[in-house]
Each structure stands twice: as structure tokens, then as C-alpha cells.
Coordinates of C-alpha atoms and ligand atoms in Angstrom, one line a residue:
X754 CA -0.3 -0.2 0.2
X755 CA 1.0 3.2 -1.2
X756 CA 1.7 6.1 1.6
X757 CA -1.0 8.0 0.3
X758 CA -3.4 5.2 0.3
X759 CA -2.8 4.6 3.6
X760 CA -3.1 8.3 4.3
X761 CA -6.6 7.8 3.2
X762 CA -7.7 4.7 4.7
X763 CA -6.5 6.1 7.5
X764 CA -9.3 9.1 7.4
X765 CA -11.7 6.4 6.4
X766 CA -11.3 4.5 9.2
X767 CA -11.9 7.4 11.4
X768 CA -14.2 8.7 10.1
X769 CA -16.8 5.1 10.7
X770 CA -15.2 5.5 13.8
X771 CA -16.4 8.6 14.3
X772 CA -19.5 7.5 12.8
X773 CA -20.3 4.6 14.4
X774 CA -19.5 5.8 18.3
X775 CA -21.8 8.9 17.2
X776 CA -24.6 6.5 16.1
X777 CA -24.7 4.3 18.6
X778 CA -24.9 6.4 21.2
X779 CA -27.7 8.5 19.7
X780 CA -29.3 4.9 19.3
X781 CA -28.9 3.5 22.6
X782 CA -30.3 7.3 23.5
X783 CA -33.2 7.1 21.7
X784 CA -32.8 3.0 22.9
X785 CA -32.7 1.2 20.2
X786 CA -30.9 -1.5 21.2
X787 CA -29.5 -3.7 18.4
X788 CA -28.4 -0.8 15.9
X789 CA -26.8 0.5 19.3
X790 CA -24.9 -3.1 19.7
X791 CA -24.1 -2.8 15.8
X792 CA -22.8 0.9 15.6
X793 CA -20.1 0.3 18.3
X794 CA -19.0 -3.2 16.7
X795 CA -18.1 -0.9 13.9
X796 CA -16.7 1.6 16.1
X797 CA -14.4 -0.2 18.1
X798 CA -13.3 -2.8 14.5
X799 CA -12.7 0.6 12.7
X800 CA -10.4 2.0 15.4
X801 CA -8.1 -1.5 15.5
X802 CA -7.9 -1.6 12.0
X803 CA -6.3 2.0 12.6
X804 CA -3.8 0.7 14.7
X805 CA -2.2 -0.8 11.9
X806 CA -2.2 2.0 9.5
X807 CA -1.2 4.1 11.8
X808 CA 1.7 2.0 12.1
X809 CA 2.3 1.4 8.7
X810 CA 2.1 5.0 8.0
X811 CA 5.0 6.1 11.4
X812 CA 6.6 3.6 9.9
X813 CA 6.3 5.2 6.4
X814 CA 8.1 8.9 8.7
X815 CA 7.2 9.8 11.4
X816 CA 5.7 13.5 9.4
X817 CA 2.9 11.1 8.7
X818 CA 2.1 9.8 12.0
X819 CA 2.6 12.5 14.4
X820 CA -0.2 13.3 15.4
X821 CA -2.5 10.3 15.5
X822 CA 0.3 8.5 17.4
X823 CA 0.6 11.5 20.4
X824 CA -3.2 12.9 19.8
X825 CA -5.4 10.3 18.2
X826 CA -4.2 6.9 20.0
X827 CA -4.4 7.9 23.4
X828 CA -7.8 9.3 22.6
X829 CA -8.7 6.2 20.7
X830 CA -8.0 3.7 23.8
X831 CA -9.6 6.5 26.2
X832 CA -12.6 5.6 24.2
X833 CA -12.5 1.8 23.7
X834 CA -11.4 1.2 27.8
X835 CA -15.0 3.4 28.8
X836 CA -17.1 3.0 26.0
X837 CA -16.0 -0.9 25.6
X838 CA -16.9 -2.4 29.3
X839 CA -20.4 -0.2 29.8
X840 CA -21.3 -2.0 26.5
X841 CA -20.5 -5.4 28.0
X842 CA -22.7 -4.6 31.2
X843 CA -25.6 -3.0 29.5
X844 CA -27.7 -5.7 29.5
X845 CA -31.2 -4.5 30.3
X846 CA -30.7 -0.4 29.9
X847 CA -28.6 0.6 26.5
X848 CA -29.8 4.2 27.3
X849 CA -27.0 3.5 30.3
X850 CA -24.3 3.5 27.7
X851 CA -25.4 6.9 25.3
X852 CA -23.1 8.3 27.5
X853 CA -20.0 6.6 27.8
X854 CA -20.7 6.0 23.6
X855 CA -21.2 9.8 22.5
X856 CA -17.6 10.6 24.6
X857 CA -16.4 8.3 22.1
X858 CA -17.3 9.3 19.4
X859 CA -16.6 13.3 20.6
X860 CA -13.1 12.2 20.7
X861 CA -12.4 10.2 18.2
X862 CA -13.9 13.0 16.1
X863 CA -11.5 16.0 18.4
X864 CA -8.8 13.5 16.8
X865 CA -10.5 13.7 13.3
X866 CA -10.1 17.6 14.0
X867 CA -6.6 17.7 15.2
X868 CA -5.8 15.7 11.8
X869 CA -7.3 17.7 8.9
X870 CA -7.2 21.4 10.6
X871 CA -3.8 20.8 11.6
X872 CA -2.1 18.6 11.2
X873 CA 1.6 17.9 11.4
X874 CA 3.6 19.0 13.7
X875 CA 1.6 18.1 16.7
X876 CA 2.0 20.9 20.1
X877 CA 0.6 20.0 23.4
X878 CA -1.6 23.0 23.2
X879 CA -3.8 21.7 20.2
X880 CA -4.1 18.8 22.4
X881 CA -4.9 20.2 25.4
X882 CA -7.7 21.9 22.6
X883 CA -9.0 18.7 22.0
X884 CA -9.1 17.3 25.1
X885 CA -11.0 20.5 26.2
X886 CA -13.3 20.0 23.3
X887 CA -14.1 16.6 24.2
X888 CA -15.2 16.5 28.0
X889 CA -17.4 19.9 27.4
X890 CA -19.9 18.1 25.2
X891 CA -19.0 14.9 27.5
X892 CA -20.3 16.6 29.9
X893 CA -23.4 19.2 27.7
X894 CA -24.6 15.4 26.4
X895 CA -24.8 14.4 29.6
X896 CA -26.8 17.0 31.6
X897 CA -29.9 16.9 27.7
X898 CA -29.5 12.8 28.1
X899 CA -30.5 13.7 32.1
X900 CA -28.5 10.7 33.2
X901 CA -27.9 13.0 36.5
X902 CA -24.4 13.0 36.8
X903 CA -23.5 12.8 40.2
X904 CA -21.6 16.6 41.5
X905 CA -18.1 14.9 41.6
X906 CA -18.3 14.0 38.7
X907 CA -19.7 17.7 37.4
X908 CA -17.4 19.1 38.9
X909 CA -14.8 17.4 37.9
X910 CA -15.7 16.9 34.1
X911 CA -15.3 20.9 34.2
X912 CA -12.6 21.3 35.6
X913 CA -10.5 19.3 33.4
X914 CA -12.4 21.0 30.2
X915 CA -11.3 24.4 31.4
X916 CA -8.0 23.8 33.1
X917 CA -7.4 21.8 29.6
X918 CA -9.0 25.1 27.4
X919 CA -6.9 27.7 29.3
X920 CA -3.5 25.6 28.7
X921 CA -4.2 24.9 25.1
X922 CA -5.4 28.7 24.2
X923 CA -2.5 29.8 26.6
X924 CA 0.5 27.4 25.1
X925 CA -1.2 28.3 21.1
X926 CA -0.8 32.5 21.6
X927 CA 2.6 32.1 23.1
X928 CA 4.4 33.3 20.3
X929 CA 7.1 30.7 18.7
X930 CA 9.2 31.4 15.9
X931 CA 8.4 35.0 15.2
X932 CA 9.5 34.7 10.6
X933 CA 11.9 37.1 9.7
X934 CA 9.8 40.1 7.4
X935 CA 11.9 39.5 4.3
X936 CA 8.9 42.0 2.9
X937 CA 11.6 45.6 4.3
X938 CA 14.9 45.4 3.2
X939 CA 16.0 47.9 0.8
X940 CA 15.5 46.0 -3.0
X941 CA 19.1 45.2 -4.3
X942 CA 20.5 46.9 -7.7
X943 CA 21.6 45.4 -11.2
X944 CA 24.6 45.8 -12.0
X945 CA 25.3 47.1 -14.7
X946 CA 27.5 45.5 -17.9
X947 CA 28.9 46.3 -21.3
X948 CA 28.9 43.2 -22.4
X949 CA 26.5 42.6 -26.3
X950 CA 23.1 43.3 -24.4
X951 CA 20.0 41.8 -25.5
X952 CA 17.2 44.3 -25.1
X953 CA 13.4 43.8 -24.8
X954 CA 9.9 45.4 -24.0
X955 CA 7.6 43.9 -22.7
X956 CA 4.3 46.0 -22.1
X957 CA 1.2 43.9 -19.7
X958 CA -2.1 44.6 -21.1
X959 CA -5.4 43.2 -20.7
X960 CA -6.4 42.2 -24.6
X961 CA -8.6 40.1 -26.0
X962 CA -6.7 36.7 -27.8
X963 CA -7.7 33.5 -30.1
X964 CA -7.7 30.9 -28.6
X965 CA -8.6 27.8 -31.1
X966 CA -10.7 29.8 -32.5
X967 CA -12.7 31.6 -30.0
X968 CA -12.4 35.4 -28.4
X969 CA -11.3 35.2 -24.9
X970 CA -10.3 38.0 -22.3
X971 CA -7.1 38.0 -21.0
X972 CA -4.0 39.5 -19.6
X973 CA -1.5 39.6 -22.0
X974 CA 2.5 41.3 -22.9
X975 CA 2.4 42.5 -26.1
X976 CA -1.3 41.9 -26.7
X977 CA -0.7 38.1 -27.1
X978 CA -0.6 34.9 -25.0
X979 CA 1.8 33.7 -24.5
X980 CA 4.2 36.9 -25.1
X981 CA 7.0 37.2 -27.0
X982 CA 9.1 34.6 -26.6
X983 CA 12.6 35.9 -25.5
X984 CA 16.0 34.6 -26.5
X985 CA 19.6 34.8 -25.8
X986 CA 23.2 33.4 -26.1
X987 CA 24.8 32.2 -23.4
X988 CA 26.8 35.6 -22.2
X989 CA 24.8 38.3 -23.4
X990 CA 23.4 40.7 -20.8
X991 CA 19.7 40.2 -21.0
X992 CA 17.7 43.6 -20.3
X993 CA 13.8 43.8 -20.6
X994 CA 12.0 46.9 -19.4
X995 CA 8.7 45.9 -18.1
X996 CA 6.0 48.3 -18.7
X997 CA 2.7 48.1 -17.3
X998 CA -0.7 49.2 -19.5
X999 CA -4.1 49.1 -16.8
X1000 CA -3.2 45.1 -15.4
X1001 CA -4.3 46.5 -12.0
X1002 CA -3.6 44.6 -9.6
X1003 CA 0.0 44.7 -10.9
X1004 CA 2.9 43.0 -12.9
X1005 CA 6.0 41.4 -12.4
X1006 CA 8.4 39.5 -14.5
X1007 CA 9.6 36.2 -12.4
X1008 CA 12.2 34.3 -14.7
X1009 CA 11.4 31.3 -14.3
X1010 CA 14.6 28.3 -13.5
X1011 CA 16.4 31.0 -14.2
X1012 CA 19.1 31.8 -11.3
X1013 CA 19.0 35.2 -11.5
X1014 CA 20.4 38.3 -8.7
X1015 CA 18.0 38.5 -6.2
X1016 CA 16.8 41.9 -7.4
X1017 CA 16.3 41.0 -10.6
X1018 CA 13.7 37.5 -9.1
X1019 CA 10.3 39.8 -9.9
X1020 CA 8.3 38.8 -6.5
X1021 CA 6.7 41.9 -4.9
X1022 CA 7.1 42.7 -1.5
X1023 CA 9.9 40.6 -1.9
X1024 CA 12.4 41.9 -4.3
X1025 CA 10.4 45.1 -5.1
X1026 CA 7.7 46.8 -5.4
X1027 CA 5.0 45.3 -7.9
X1028 CA 4.9 47.2 -11.3
X1029 CA 1.5 49.6 -10.5
X1030 CA -0.7 51.0 -14.2
X1031 CA 2.0 53.5 -16.0
X1032 CA 4.8 52.5 -14.3
X1033 CA 8.3 50.9 -16.0
X1034 CA 10.7 48.2 -14.2
X1035 CA 13.9 47.2 -16.6
X1036 CA 15.0 44.0 -15.6
X1037 CA 19.2 43.1 -16.6
X1038 CA 21.2 39.6 -15.7
X1039 CA 23.5 38.1 -17.8
X1040 CA 23.1 34.6 -19.3
X1041 CA 24.8 32.1 -18.0
X1042 CA 22.9 29.5 -18.8
X1043 CA 22.0 27.5 -21.0
X1044 CA 18.4 25.9 -22.1
X1045 CA 14.4 26.3 -21.6
X1046 CA 12.6 28.7 -19.3
X1047 CA 10.1 31.2 -19.0
X1048 CA 9.1 34.3 -17.3
X1049 CA 5.7 35.0 -16.0
X1050 CA 4.2 38.2 -13.6
X1051 CA 4.5 36.8 -9.6
X1052 CA 1.8 39.2 -8.7
X1053 CA -1.8 38.1 -7.9
X1054 CA 0.1 35.0 -9.3
X1055 CA -2.6 32.7 -9.8
X1056 CA -4.6 35.3 -11.8
X1057 CA -1.8 36.9 -13.9
X1058 CA -0.8 33.4 -15.0
X1059 CA -3.8 32.1 -16.0
X1060 CA -4.7 35.4 -16.9
X1061 CA -1.9 34.9 -19.8
X1062 CA 1.2 37.0 -17.8
X1063 CA 3.5 34.4 -19.4
X1064 CA 5.8 33.3 -22.0
X1065 CA 9.5 31.6 -22.9
X1066 CA 12.8 32.1 -22.7
X1067 CA 15.3 30.0 -24.3
X1068 CA 19.1 30.8 -23.6
X1069 CA 20.9 29.2 -26.9
X1070 CA 24.6 28.3 -26.0
X1071 CA 24.8 29.7 -29.6
X1072 CA 23.9 29.3 -32.9
X1073 CA 21.0 27.0 -33.1
X1074 CA 21.4 23.5 -35.4
X1075 CA 18.4 21.9 -36.6
X1076 CA 15.1 22.1 -36.4
X1077 CA 14.8 24.0 -32.3
X1078 CA 10.8 23.7 -31.6
X1079 CA 9.9 25.6 -28.2
X1080 CA 5.8 24.2 -27.4
X1081 CA 4.5 26.1 -24.3
X1082 CA 1.4 24.3 -22.4
X1083 CA -0.7 26.6 -21.3
X1084 CA -4.5 26.3 -20.7
X1085 CA -6.0 29.6 -21.3
X1086 CA -10.2 29.9 -20.2
X1087 CA -10.8 26.3 -20.5
X1088 CA -8.7 26.0 -23.7
X1089 CA -5.9 24.1 -24.3
X1090 CA -2.9 25.5 -25.2
X1091 CA -0.9 26.4 -28.1
X1092 CA -2.6 25.2 -31.2
X1093 CA -1.7 22.0 -33.0
X1094 CA 0.4 22.6 -35.6
X1095 CA 2.0 20.3 -38.8
X1096 CA 5.1 21.5 -40.6
X1097 CA 7.7 18.9 -43.1
X1098 CA 10.8 18.1 -41.6
X1099 CA 13.5 16.9 -43.7
X1100 CA 14.8 13.0 -43.0
X1101 CA 17.9 13.2 -40.3
X1102 CA 17.2 17.0 -39.3
X1103 CA 18.6 17.1 -35.3
X1104 CA 15.4 18.1 -33.4
X1105 CA 15.1 19.4 -30.5
X1106 CA 11.8 19.3 -28.3
X1107 CA 11.8 22.0 -25.6
X1108 CA 8.7 21.8 -23.7
X1109 CA 7.9 23.3 -20.6
X1110 CA 4.5 23.4 -18.4
X1111 CA 3.0 26.5 -17.9
X1112 CA 0.2 25.5 -15.8
X1113 CA -0.5 24.4 -11.9
X1114 CA -1.0 20.2 -13.0
X1115 CA 1.3 18.5 -14.3
X1116 CA 0.7 17.3 -17.9
X1117 CA 1.5 14.3 -19.8
X1118 CA 3.9 14.4 -22.8
X1119 CA 3.8 11.5 -25.6
X1120 CA 6.1 11.4 -28.9
X1121 CA 5.0 9.5 -31.1
X1122 CA 7.3 8.0 -33.9
X1123 CA 10.9 8.2 -32.7
X1124 CA 13.8 7.3 -30.6
X1125 CA 14.0 10.1 -28.2
X1126 CA 15.8 10.6 -25.7
X1127 CA 15.8 13.3 -22.8
X1128 CA 18.7 16.1 -23.7
X1129 CA 17.6 18.7 -20.5
X1130 CA 15.5 18.7 -17.2
X1131 CA 14.9 22.0 -16.1
X1132 CA 18.0 23.8 -18.7
X1133 CA 20.2 21.2 -17.4
X1134 CA 21.4 18.7 -20.1
X1135 CA 20.8 15.7 -18.6
X1136 CA 24.1 13.1 -18.4
X1137 CA 23.9 10.2 -20.7
X1138 CA 20.7 10.4 -21.6
X1139 CA 19.6 6.4 -22.8
X1140 CA 17.5 7.0 -26.3
X1141 CA 13.9 6.2 -24.7
X1142 CA 10.7 4.7 -27.7
X1143 CA 7.2 4.6 -26.7
X1144 CA 7.7 6.2 -23.9
X1145 CA 5.6 9.3 -21.9
X1146 CA 6.7 11.9 -19.6
X1147 CA 5.2 13.9 -16.7
X1148 CA 6.1 17.8 -16.6
X1149 CA 5.6 19.6 -13.0
X1150 CA 4.0 22.9 -13.1
X1151 CA 6.4 25.4 -13.9
X1152 CA 9.0 22.0 -15.4
X1153 CA 10.6 21.7 -18.3
X1154 CA 12.0 19.1 -20.6
X1155 CA 14.2 18.9 -23.8
X1156 CA 13.2 16.3 -25.8
X1157 CA 16.2 15.4 -29.2
X1158 CA 15.5 13.0 -31.9
X1159 CA 17.0 13.3 -35.6
X1160 CA 14.0 13.3 -37.7
X1161 CA 12.8 10.3 -39.1
X1162 CA 11.8 9.5 -43.3
X1163 CA 7.8 8.8 -41.3
X1164 CA 5.9 11.2 -39.0
X1165 CA 6.4 12.5 -35.5
X1166 CA 3.7 13.4 -32.8
X1167 CA 3.6 15.0 -29.8
X1168 CA 1.0 14.2 -28.2
X1169 CA 0.2 16.4 -24.4
X1170 CA -2.6 14.9 -22.4
X1171 CA -4.2 13.3 -25.2
X1172 CA -4.0 16.2 -27.6
X1173 CA -1.9 16.9 -30.9
X1174 CA 0.1 19.4 -30.6
X1175 CA 3.0 19.4 -32.9
X1176 CA 3.3 16.3 -35.6
X1177 CA 6.0 16.7 -38.9
X1178 CA 2.8 14.5 -40.7
X1179 CA 0.1 13.1 -40.5
X1180 CA -1.2 9.5 -38.6
X1181 CA -2.2 8.7 -35.2
X1182 CA -1.0 6.3 -32.6
X1183 CA -2.7 5.5 -28.9
X1184 CA -0.3 7.4 -26.6
X1185 CA -2.2 6.8 -23.6
X1186 CA -1.0 3.2 -22.5
X1187 CA 2.7 3.6 -22.6
X1188 CA 4.9 3.8 -19.8
X1189 CA 6.1 6.6 -18.1
X1190 CA 10.0 8.1 -17.4
X1191 CA 11.3 8.4 -14.3
X1192 CA 13.8 11.2 -14.4
X1193 CA 15.3 10.0 -11.2
X1194 CA 16.8 6.5 -12.7
X1195 CA 17.8 8.0 -16.0
X1196 CA 20.8 8.7 -17.0
X1197 CA 24.2 7.5 -16.1
X1198 CA 25.1 9.0 -12.6
X1199 CA 27.9 11.1 -11.1
X1200 CA 29.1 11.4 -7.4
X1201 CA 27.4 13.9 -5.2
X1202 CA 29.3 16.7 -5.4
X1203 CA 28.6 17.2 -1.4
X1204 CA 29.4 15.0 1.6
X1205 CA 27.9 16.3 4.5
X1206 CA 25.3 19.6 4.4
X1207 CA 25.6 22.4 6.6
X1208 CA 21.5 22.8 6.8
X1209 CA 19.0 20.6 7.7
X1210 CA 15.3 21.7 6.5
X1211 CA 12.3 19.3 6.4
X1212 CA 9.0 20.5 4.7
X1213 CA 5.4 19.4 5.9
X1214 CA 2.9 19.8 3.5
X1215 CA -0.8 19.9 4.3
X1216 CA -3.5 21.3 5.0
X1217 CA -5.1 23.5 8.2
X1218 CA -7.3 25.6 9.3
X1219 CA -6.1 29.2 9.5
X1220 CA -7.5 31.7 11.8
X1221 CA -4.5 34.3 11.9
X1222 CA -5.9 36.2 9.4
X1223 CA -8.8 38.5 9.3
X1224 CA -11.4 34.8 8.0
X1225 CA -10.8 32.0 9.0
X1226 CA -9.4 30.1 5.5
X1227 CA -8.7 26.5 5.2
X1228 CA -4.7 26.7 4.1
X1229 CA -2.2 25.0 2.4
X1230 CA -0.3 24.9 4.6
X1231 CA 3.8 24.1 4.8
X1232 CA 5.0 22.8 9.2
X1233 CA 1.0 23.3 10.3
X1234 CA 1.7 27.2 9.3
X1235 CA 0.8 29.4 6.2
X1236 CA 2.3 32.2 5.1
X1237 CA 3.5 34.9 6.3
X1238 CA 3.4 33.1 9.2
X1239 CA 5.6 29.8 8.0
X1240 CA 9.8 30.4 9.4
X1241 CA 11.6 31.7 6.6
X1242 CA 14.9 29.1 6.5
X1243 CA 17.7 31.1 7.1
X1244 CA 21.0 30.1 5.4
X1245 CA 24.9 31.0 5.2
X1246 CA 26.7 31.9 2.1
X1247 CA 27.9 28.8 0.6
X1248 CA 26.2 26.4 2.8
X1249 CA 25.2 23.0 1.8
X1250 CA 21.3 23.0 2.3
X1251 CA 19.2 19.5 2.6
X1252 CA 15.7 19.9 2.4
X1253 CA 13.1 17.6 3.2
X1254 CA 9.9 18.0 1.2
X1255 CA 6.9 15.8 2.2
X1256 CA 3.2 15.4 1.5
X1257 CA 1.2 14.4 3.7
X1258 CA -2.2 15.7 1.9
X1259 CA -4.0 13.8 -0.8
X1260 CA -2.8 16.6 -3.7
X1261 CA 0.1 16.8 -5.7
X1262 CA 2.6 19.6 -4.1
X1263 CA 4.8 21.5 -7.3
X1264 CA 8.0 22.3 -5.2
X1265 CA 9.5 25.4 -6.6
X1266 CA 12.7 27.0 -5.0
X1267 CA 13.8 30.7 -6.5
X1268 CA 16.8 31.5 -7.7
X1269 CA 18.6 28.1 -7.6
X1270 CA 18.6 24.2 -8.7
X1271 CA 18.5 21.9 -6.5
X1272 CA 19.9 18.5 -7.0
X1273 CA 18.1 15.3 -6.4
X1274 CA 19.0 12.9 -3.6
X1275 CA 16.1 10.5 -3.4
X1276 CA 12.3 10.3 -3.1
X1277 CA 11.0 7.8 -0.6
X1278 CA 14.0 7.0 0.8
X1279 CA 15.1 5.4 -2.3
X1280 CA 18.7 7.7 -3.3
X1281 CA 18.1 8.6 -7.7
X1282 CA 20.2 6.1 -9.4
X1283 CA 20.2 8.2 -12.6
X1284 CA 21.9 11.5 -13.1
X1285 CA 23.0 14.0 -11.4
X1286 CA 18.9 15.6 -11.7
X1287 CA 19.5 19.7 -11.1
X1288 CA 15.6 20.4 -11.0
X1289 CA 14.0 23.9 -10.0
X1290 CA 10.2 22.6 -10.5
X1291 CA 9.4 18.6 -9.4
X1292 CA 6.0 17.5 -8.0
X1293 CA 6.1 15.8 -4.3
X1294 CA 2.9 13.8 -4.6
X1295 CA 0.4 13.2 -1.8
X1296 CA 3.0 10.4 0.3
X1297 CA 6.2 11.3 -0.9
X1298 CA 8.9 12.4 0.8
X1299 CA 11.6 13.7 -1.8
X1300 CA 15.0 14.6 -0.1
X1301 CA 16.7 17.9 -2.5
X1302 CA 20.2 19.9 -1.7
X1303 CA 21.9 22.6 -3.1
X1304 CA 24.3 24.9 -2.5
X1305 CA 23.1 28.8 -0.5
X1306 CA 25.5 30.0 -3.4
X1307 CA 22.9 33.3 -4.6
X1308 CA 22.8 35.8 -1.9
X1309 CA 19.1 37.1 -0.4
X1310 CA 15.6 36.6 0.6
X1311 CA 13.6 33.9 -2.1
X1312 CA 10.3 32.4 -2.0
X1313 CA 9.8 29.1 -1.7
X1314 CA 6.5 27.8 -2.1
X1315 CA 4.4 25.6 -4.3
X1316 CA 4.0 25.9 -7.7
X1317 CA 0.7 25.5 -7.7
X1318 CA -0.5 28.8 -7.9
X1319 CA -3.8 28.4 -6.4
X1320 CA -2.1 26.7 -3.3
X1321 CA 0.8 29.4 -3.5
X1322 CA -1.5 32.4 -2.8
X1323 CA -3.4 29.8 -0.2
X1324 CA -0.3 29.7 2.0
X1325 CA 1.8 27.4 0.6
X1326 CA 4.8 29.9 0.2
X1327 CA 7.9 30.6 2.6
X1328 CA 11.0 32.1 2.0
X1329 CA 14.5 30.8 1.6
X1330 CA 16.8 33.8 4.2
X1331 CA 20.7 34.1 3.5
X1332 CA 21.9 36.1 7.4
Ligands
CU1470 CU1 0.6 22.8 -4.0

């Protein structure tokens, strides 16, 4: 069983247990003896079954099971200890076990709320609040059912509830590590250079664009989606003037995957102020690294990128040889981009397909009709890529794959999620059943550049209740907190930093650290065995644990976030800060 299915199974069992106890309690109160006994039996079985899911999750990693072991297990044991013996003794008066059954239901429900609303890391305050809730709910039920508990029992219940509530709340409001405010430093300036300069101007504005034969309202650079393709040769200085015509919420340019100096990174409130209508900002950086990249606004990025504020950045090592095709995939107003394109190519011509996923979710790419090699991922050339055939690749949100092949005499066709987007002739191939390439075992390995790590950070991705704003929200969280309350990761220059990224949630989180490429060390404790894999965007699927590392060689304050931009907007964003 995968960790993701264990998490799901455990959730289902918990709901069953809670429903069984609560339903049993209600049935007992209504003197429905057979029903009460049946529901209590379901609850008991589900509770017993949970013992195995919780143990299995703990073996997969403490992050997956912490609150289940620390909060849910004791509450479940208390539930069984209180309700079980009374059930056995309730031969005549089933109503007398109503309160113990309800207590068991509240206990399991409270633990369920801890998992669903808080998750990891577990804290004493959360445990105490759960206990307070259970005792208070039980006391109320007791009164309502008029079961007349003794005075002592009532007083003890009230005292326990109040004490747990006070202690839990007190612990919860105790200030923890306050995050440093990355928003108040001076924005660094670009260095001026006298090298060959590629100058571009991009004007952001609302526009109507044509997608698949339909007019669609968009936000666009130079009135086109995607924006103009920016190209440079290694060693060029790239200078881009960004103007905002009428995007009221502001725009910036973030060079996705390009490890530019911090001041050029385009994150509003961190490296610059958003460019408002009528304003402009000039970006300048040297193109040191060849490869396939893209640019997009980072101001209200969830909306801005979805509406069309993105484009391609390709840096070539020298003059292009053969055929170089860029395929930036996007979904604009529920319609897929780009439109299908057909071009004839002479046999033997070397072809490089630069695949870019500019959406917030994973896409599946399948190249039919030829052997190909994956030459590069996220702009970094792979070592020793071997030819593959009839194999699909999954590209995470923000990620890029460069596929290379020599054009065969027969047509080739590239499919994205089953839709043909590029081909060199007619024909059709079913690509649905193809296996998927695992980049962690593709290509020739090389020794790891580091044997020790100066800093270790763990990011546990989950969902949770965020109460710090004006309105509570069900946030996407990192280590139990949501932006802007996630403590930053502080490093010193030249530290070798290791991240362990754990996905406890039920959805994919494409992780994206700005300003650095990370080397993949392991996934689910299995070391990467293929070519060194330097990524800037990688899918951490439900239940997965990724270990990645990098050298802190680009000082500044860097966004570190989920590139499902809706998730980032809903809290899943923190910062890497150089001390
Ligand atoms: Cu996410």
C-alpha cells in the first residue's frame, strides 16, 4: 500500500469510527438496542483496524503519523476503555451506555479534527484543546440526556475542560519563532555591464486573444498569449523593460528557473514593488546558463499567470543547429494552448523539442514515431541520456523537458494529455497506455558533490485551518502554518543545504525554490540512481518524501513555494533567507 492510500484509508477508518460511536450513542439514547450495538461494533472494528494504518504510516515517516500517535491513539484508547466495558454490562438498560458511546465519538472526532485542521507538527496546545472539546461535549450530552452524573463527576468534568481549554489556548498564543519580515529590506540594484546586450520591452495589458477559434479575455504581454519569445546566447546581458498599461493589480517578471541575482527575481514585496499601471521596471541579468526557461508575472500570480501573463525564455549556447521547437503548454479560459501545429521536416535533421508546462498542474507528454532522448530537464543537460521509445514524460507545473531526436523519414507527433500539439505529418498513434519515464533513474550517475550538509530543513506539506487573518481559511500549509506565518529558512552563504519535503496531503504539490537549482538526492528513501538531476520544479505527490540539496550561492531573500499557484496563494509559500 502506498503512503497516499494509507493516509486515505486511515481517514476513512477514522470517519467510520467516529460515526459508529456517535451513531451508537444516539441509538442508545433512543433505546434502539440492536442498532446501538451494531454501530458500536463497527466503531470498535474501525478503531482496531486503525492500529495497523497508524503503525504503517509511522513506519513511512513520523510526519505522516505524529498527531495520530500522540493525540488520536490515546483518545481512541480512552474511547474504547470507557465505552467497551459498559457495553458488555448494559444487558438491560441500553440507554445507560449512551453517554460513554457519545464520549467515544467525541474523542475520535476531536482527533479527526486535529488531523484535518491542524496536521503536522503536533503540539501540546492542540492536544489540550482537543481534550477540552471532548470533556465539554460529553458534559453537555450528560445534562441533555438527563443522566444525572454525580456532582463530583460534573465538577471534575468542568474543571478538566476549563483547564485544558486555558492551557491549550495559552500555549497556542505563545509566540513561536516569529518569521523574519523579508518584505522590508532595500531592493538590490542590478549591476550594469558592458557585455552584448539583448534588449526587450514587454507591455502588460488586458487583451482579447484568439484561442482555438474563440475570442478570450486575457491579460497579456504585448497583446499576445504567450508573450513574445525572448531568446539570448550564453554570455549576453538580457535587459527587459516591463511596462504596465492597465493591469490594476500590478505585474512583475519572474524568470522561472533562471538563477538571476535576487533584485531581478520579480517577486513583489520581496525583491521589488509590483509595477502598477503607468509604471515600468527594468530587469537586467547576464545569461550565464543555457536552456529552456519561461517568464511570468509574480504579482497575484495565481490569477495573472492563468490569465496569460507568461512567455518563453530560451538561452542557447551558440547559433541554433537543426530544428528548435518551443512548446509552451497552457490552459487559457479552459482552452488548451498552443494550437496544433504541423510542419514538414527533412529526414535526418536534428530536432530539439522544448516542452514547457506553464499551468498549475502536471501534464503528460508523449512523443510518437521516433526514439528520443531527454537531453535536459529544467534547463540542465542530463548526463548520458539513453534513447527511449513509446514512453511518456510527466512535466510538473513550471517544469521543462528538452527532447532531442533526428527526424525520421516518417512523421512524428507530440501529444499533451492525449491532444496532438505538434507533428511532422499525418498519422495517428495511441499513446495512453505508455509507461512514464522516471527521471530519477534515467541517464548516467555521477558522484554526489557533497558528503555533508550544513543545514537541514523539513517541509511538511498539508492542509490546515489558518485563523490569523480576518476570516478563517482552509489553507495549504507548510509545517502547520500558512504564508506569511511560516518561519523562513535561514542559511549562510556557501552552506550546503538539504531539504526534506513531505507531502501529507491528498493533492500534488509542485515545489519551486527561486534562485537555485536543487540536486535530487532521494525520493521515498530510495536514492536517485540516474544522471544528476538539477531541478527547479518537481512534483511532490501525496505521501511522497523528497530529499534535495543545493549550495547556497545566490544571496538574497528567495520565495520557496508550491507552483500550483492557487496553493501558493492559499498559504503554501515561504522564504529562503541568507543571514
Ligand atoms: Cu501545492
